[in-house]
Short mmCIF file of C-alpha atoms in Angstrom, two decimals:
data_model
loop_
_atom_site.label_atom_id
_atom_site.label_comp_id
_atom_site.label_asym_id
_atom_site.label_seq_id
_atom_site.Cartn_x
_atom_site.Cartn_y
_atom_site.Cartn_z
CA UNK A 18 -49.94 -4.97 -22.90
CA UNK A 19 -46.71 -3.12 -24.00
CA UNK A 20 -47.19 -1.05 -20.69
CA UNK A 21 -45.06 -0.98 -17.69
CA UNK A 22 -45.59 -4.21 -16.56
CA UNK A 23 -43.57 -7.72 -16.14
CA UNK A 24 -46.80 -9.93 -16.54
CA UNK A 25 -50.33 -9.68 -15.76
CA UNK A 26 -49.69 -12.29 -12.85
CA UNK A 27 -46.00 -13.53 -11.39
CA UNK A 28 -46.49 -16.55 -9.10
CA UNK A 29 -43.43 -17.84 -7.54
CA UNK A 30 -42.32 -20.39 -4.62
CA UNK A 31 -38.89 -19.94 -3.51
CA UNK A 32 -36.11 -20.88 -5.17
CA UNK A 33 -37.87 -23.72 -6.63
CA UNK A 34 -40.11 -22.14 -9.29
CA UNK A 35 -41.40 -18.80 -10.79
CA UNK A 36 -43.92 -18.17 -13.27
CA UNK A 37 -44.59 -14.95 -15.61
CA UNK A 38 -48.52 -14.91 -16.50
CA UNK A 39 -49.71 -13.16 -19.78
CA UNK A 40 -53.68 -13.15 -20.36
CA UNK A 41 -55.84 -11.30 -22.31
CA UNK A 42 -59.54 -11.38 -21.76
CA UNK A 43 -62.04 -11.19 -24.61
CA UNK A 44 -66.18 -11.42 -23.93
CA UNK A 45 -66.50 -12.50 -27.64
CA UNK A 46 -65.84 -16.05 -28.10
CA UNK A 47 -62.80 -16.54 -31.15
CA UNK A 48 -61.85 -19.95 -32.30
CA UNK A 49 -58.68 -18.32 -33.88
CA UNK A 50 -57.89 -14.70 -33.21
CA UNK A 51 -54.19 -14.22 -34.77
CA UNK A 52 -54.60 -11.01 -32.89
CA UNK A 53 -55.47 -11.69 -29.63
CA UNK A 54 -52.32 -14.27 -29.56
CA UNK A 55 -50.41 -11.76 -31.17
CA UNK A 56 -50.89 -9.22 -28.40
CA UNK A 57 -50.34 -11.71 -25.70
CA UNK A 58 -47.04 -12.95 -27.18
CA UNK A 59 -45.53 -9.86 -27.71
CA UNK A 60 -45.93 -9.00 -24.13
CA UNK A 61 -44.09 -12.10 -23.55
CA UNK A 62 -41.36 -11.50 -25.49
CA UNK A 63 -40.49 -8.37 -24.57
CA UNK A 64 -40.89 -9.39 -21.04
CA UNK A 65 -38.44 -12.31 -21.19
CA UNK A 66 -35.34 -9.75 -19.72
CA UNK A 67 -36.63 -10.34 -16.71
CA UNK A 68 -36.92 -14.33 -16.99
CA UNK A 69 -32.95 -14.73 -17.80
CA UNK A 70 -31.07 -15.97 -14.75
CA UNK A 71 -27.98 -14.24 -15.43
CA UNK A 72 -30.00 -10.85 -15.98
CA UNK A 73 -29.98 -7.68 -14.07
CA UNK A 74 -32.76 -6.19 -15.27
CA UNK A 75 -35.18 -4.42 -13.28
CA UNK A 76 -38.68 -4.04 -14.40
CA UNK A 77 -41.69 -1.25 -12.76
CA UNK A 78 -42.45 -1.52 -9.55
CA UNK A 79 -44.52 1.10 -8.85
CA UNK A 80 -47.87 -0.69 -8.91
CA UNK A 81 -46.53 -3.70 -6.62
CA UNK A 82 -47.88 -2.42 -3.61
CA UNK A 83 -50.84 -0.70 -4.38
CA UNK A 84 -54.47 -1.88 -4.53
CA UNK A 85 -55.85 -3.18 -7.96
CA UNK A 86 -58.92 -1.41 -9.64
CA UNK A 87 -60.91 -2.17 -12.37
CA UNK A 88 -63.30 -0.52 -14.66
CA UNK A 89 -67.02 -1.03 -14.19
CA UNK A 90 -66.07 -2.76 -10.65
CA UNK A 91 -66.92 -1.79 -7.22
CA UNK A 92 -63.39 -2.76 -4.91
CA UNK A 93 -60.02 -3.00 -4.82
CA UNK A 94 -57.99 -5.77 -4.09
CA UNK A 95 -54.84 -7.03 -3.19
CA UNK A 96 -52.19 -7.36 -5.61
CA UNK A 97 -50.26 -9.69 -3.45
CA UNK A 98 -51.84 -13.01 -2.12
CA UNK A 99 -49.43 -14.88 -0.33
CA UNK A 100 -46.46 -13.94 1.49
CA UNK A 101 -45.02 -11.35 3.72
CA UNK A 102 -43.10 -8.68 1.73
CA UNK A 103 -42.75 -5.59 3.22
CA UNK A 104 -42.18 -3.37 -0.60
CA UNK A 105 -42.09 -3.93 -4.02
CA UNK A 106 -38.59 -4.45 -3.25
CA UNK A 107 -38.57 -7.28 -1.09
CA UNK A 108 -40.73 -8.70 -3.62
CA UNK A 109 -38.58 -8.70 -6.81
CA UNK A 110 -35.52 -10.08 -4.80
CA UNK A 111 -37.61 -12.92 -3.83
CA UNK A 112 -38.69 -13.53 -7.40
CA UNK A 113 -34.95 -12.61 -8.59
CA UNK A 114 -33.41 -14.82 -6.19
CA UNK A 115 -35.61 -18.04 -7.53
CA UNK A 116 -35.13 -16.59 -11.28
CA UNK A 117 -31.24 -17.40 -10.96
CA UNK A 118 -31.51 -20.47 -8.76
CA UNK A 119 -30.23 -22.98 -11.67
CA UNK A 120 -32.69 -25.75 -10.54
CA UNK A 121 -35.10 -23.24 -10.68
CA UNK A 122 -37.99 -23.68 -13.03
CA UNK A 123 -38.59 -20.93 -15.23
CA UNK A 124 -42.50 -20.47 -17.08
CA UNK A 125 -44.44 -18.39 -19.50
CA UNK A 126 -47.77 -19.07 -19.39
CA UNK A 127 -50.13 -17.30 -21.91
CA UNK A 128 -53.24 -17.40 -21.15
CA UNK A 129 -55.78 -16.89 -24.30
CA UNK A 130 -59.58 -17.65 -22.93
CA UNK A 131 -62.02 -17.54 -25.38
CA UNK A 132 -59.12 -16.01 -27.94
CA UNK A 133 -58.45 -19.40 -29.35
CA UNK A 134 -59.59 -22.84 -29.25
CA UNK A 135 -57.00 -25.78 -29.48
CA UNK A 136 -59.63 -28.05 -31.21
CA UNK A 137 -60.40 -24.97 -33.96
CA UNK A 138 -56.83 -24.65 -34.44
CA UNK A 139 -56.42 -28.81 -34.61
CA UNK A 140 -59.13 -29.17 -37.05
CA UNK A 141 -57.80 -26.20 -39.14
CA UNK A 142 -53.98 -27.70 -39.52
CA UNK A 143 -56.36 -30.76 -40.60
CA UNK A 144 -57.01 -29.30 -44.04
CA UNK A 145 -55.99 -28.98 -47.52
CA UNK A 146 -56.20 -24.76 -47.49
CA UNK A 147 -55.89 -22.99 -44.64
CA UNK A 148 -57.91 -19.88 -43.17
CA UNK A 149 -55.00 -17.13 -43.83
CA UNK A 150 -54.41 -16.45 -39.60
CA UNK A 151 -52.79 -19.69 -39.25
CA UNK A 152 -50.00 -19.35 -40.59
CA UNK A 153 -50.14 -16.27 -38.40
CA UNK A 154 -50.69 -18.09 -35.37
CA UNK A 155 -48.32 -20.79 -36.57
CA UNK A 156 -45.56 -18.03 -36.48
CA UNK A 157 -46.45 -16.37 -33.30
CA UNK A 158 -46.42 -19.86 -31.31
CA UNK A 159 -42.76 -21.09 -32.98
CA UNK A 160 -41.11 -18.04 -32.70
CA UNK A 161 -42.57 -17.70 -28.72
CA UNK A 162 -41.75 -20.94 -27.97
CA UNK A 163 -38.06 -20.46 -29.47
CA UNK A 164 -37.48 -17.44 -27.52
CA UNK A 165 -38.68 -18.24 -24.22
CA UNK A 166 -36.83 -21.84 -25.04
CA UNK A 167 -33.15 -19.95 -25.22
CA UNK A 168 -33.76 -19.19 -21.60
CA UNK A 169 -34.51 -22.95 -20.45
CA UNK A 170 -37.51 -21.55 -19.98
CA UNK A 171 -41.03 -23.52 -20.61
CA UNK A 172 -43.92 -22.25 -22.39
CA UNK A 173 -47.62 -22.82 -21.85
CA UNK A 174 -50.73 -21.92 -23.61
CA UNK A 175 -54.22 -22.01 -22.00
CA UNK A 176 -57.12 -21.39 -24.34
CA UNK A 177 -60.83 -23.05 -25.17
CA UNK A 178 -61.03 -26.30 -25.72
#
């Protein structure tokens, strides 16, 4: 969310496939939230540096390694759920080393919850005049899609039905 961060969630097998995980939560249901996608994309974008295979970028580590908190919840947890990586490190070589494997596959996924609804959206590109966030959110999805594209990259989006 513009902070220090490479994605909300990397998952990754080696050599074979990594994946860079933007979400954004929202308690309030929104069919279309040009917003809430906003937000979400743009920390996509200006993560992609570290999708490009030939890059040498190296993002914040600090966190890696530490237990996760959250507000308003009693715990910590594990930021790392599979594997044996003794640092932060050790983790970002294994995620660079699958990054620039060329049969690698490379994916964005943003996830938007209850931050948009495919069928809202699909019944709104339906009609005569638009609401005036959809060519908003029309925007946003092309030019993510383009940008994560130039890096033979693939782009998903999971929100509401």
């Amino acid at each position: 969310d513009l902070g220090p961060e490479v994605a909300d969630f990397v998952a990754t097998e080696a050599g074979k496939r990594v994946v860079f995980v933007h979400a954004k939560a929202s308690s309030t249901p929104r069919a279309r939230s040009a917003s809430v996608l906003h937000a979400v994309a743009s920390q996509a974008i200006k993560n992609l540096q570290y999708l490009h295979p030939l890059g040498e970028s190296v993002p914040p580590k600090a966190n890696w390694t530490r237990p996760w908190r959250a507000a308003g919840v009693a715990g910590t947890a594990t930021r790392l759920r599979e594997g044996d990586f003794g640092s932060a490190n050790g983790m970002w070589k294994h995620i660079r080393a699958t990054i620039a494997e060329p049969n690698a596959e490379r994916e964005v996924w943003l996830v938007l919850g209850q931050a948009l609804s495919r069928s809202a959206v699909a019944e709104e590109a339906r009609r005569r005049e638009q609401a005036p966030e959809m060519i908003q959110i029309y925007s946003l999805l092309q030019a993510t899609w383009g940008a994560v594209s130039q890096l033979g990259a693939r782009l998903r989006i999971f929100c509401s039905e």
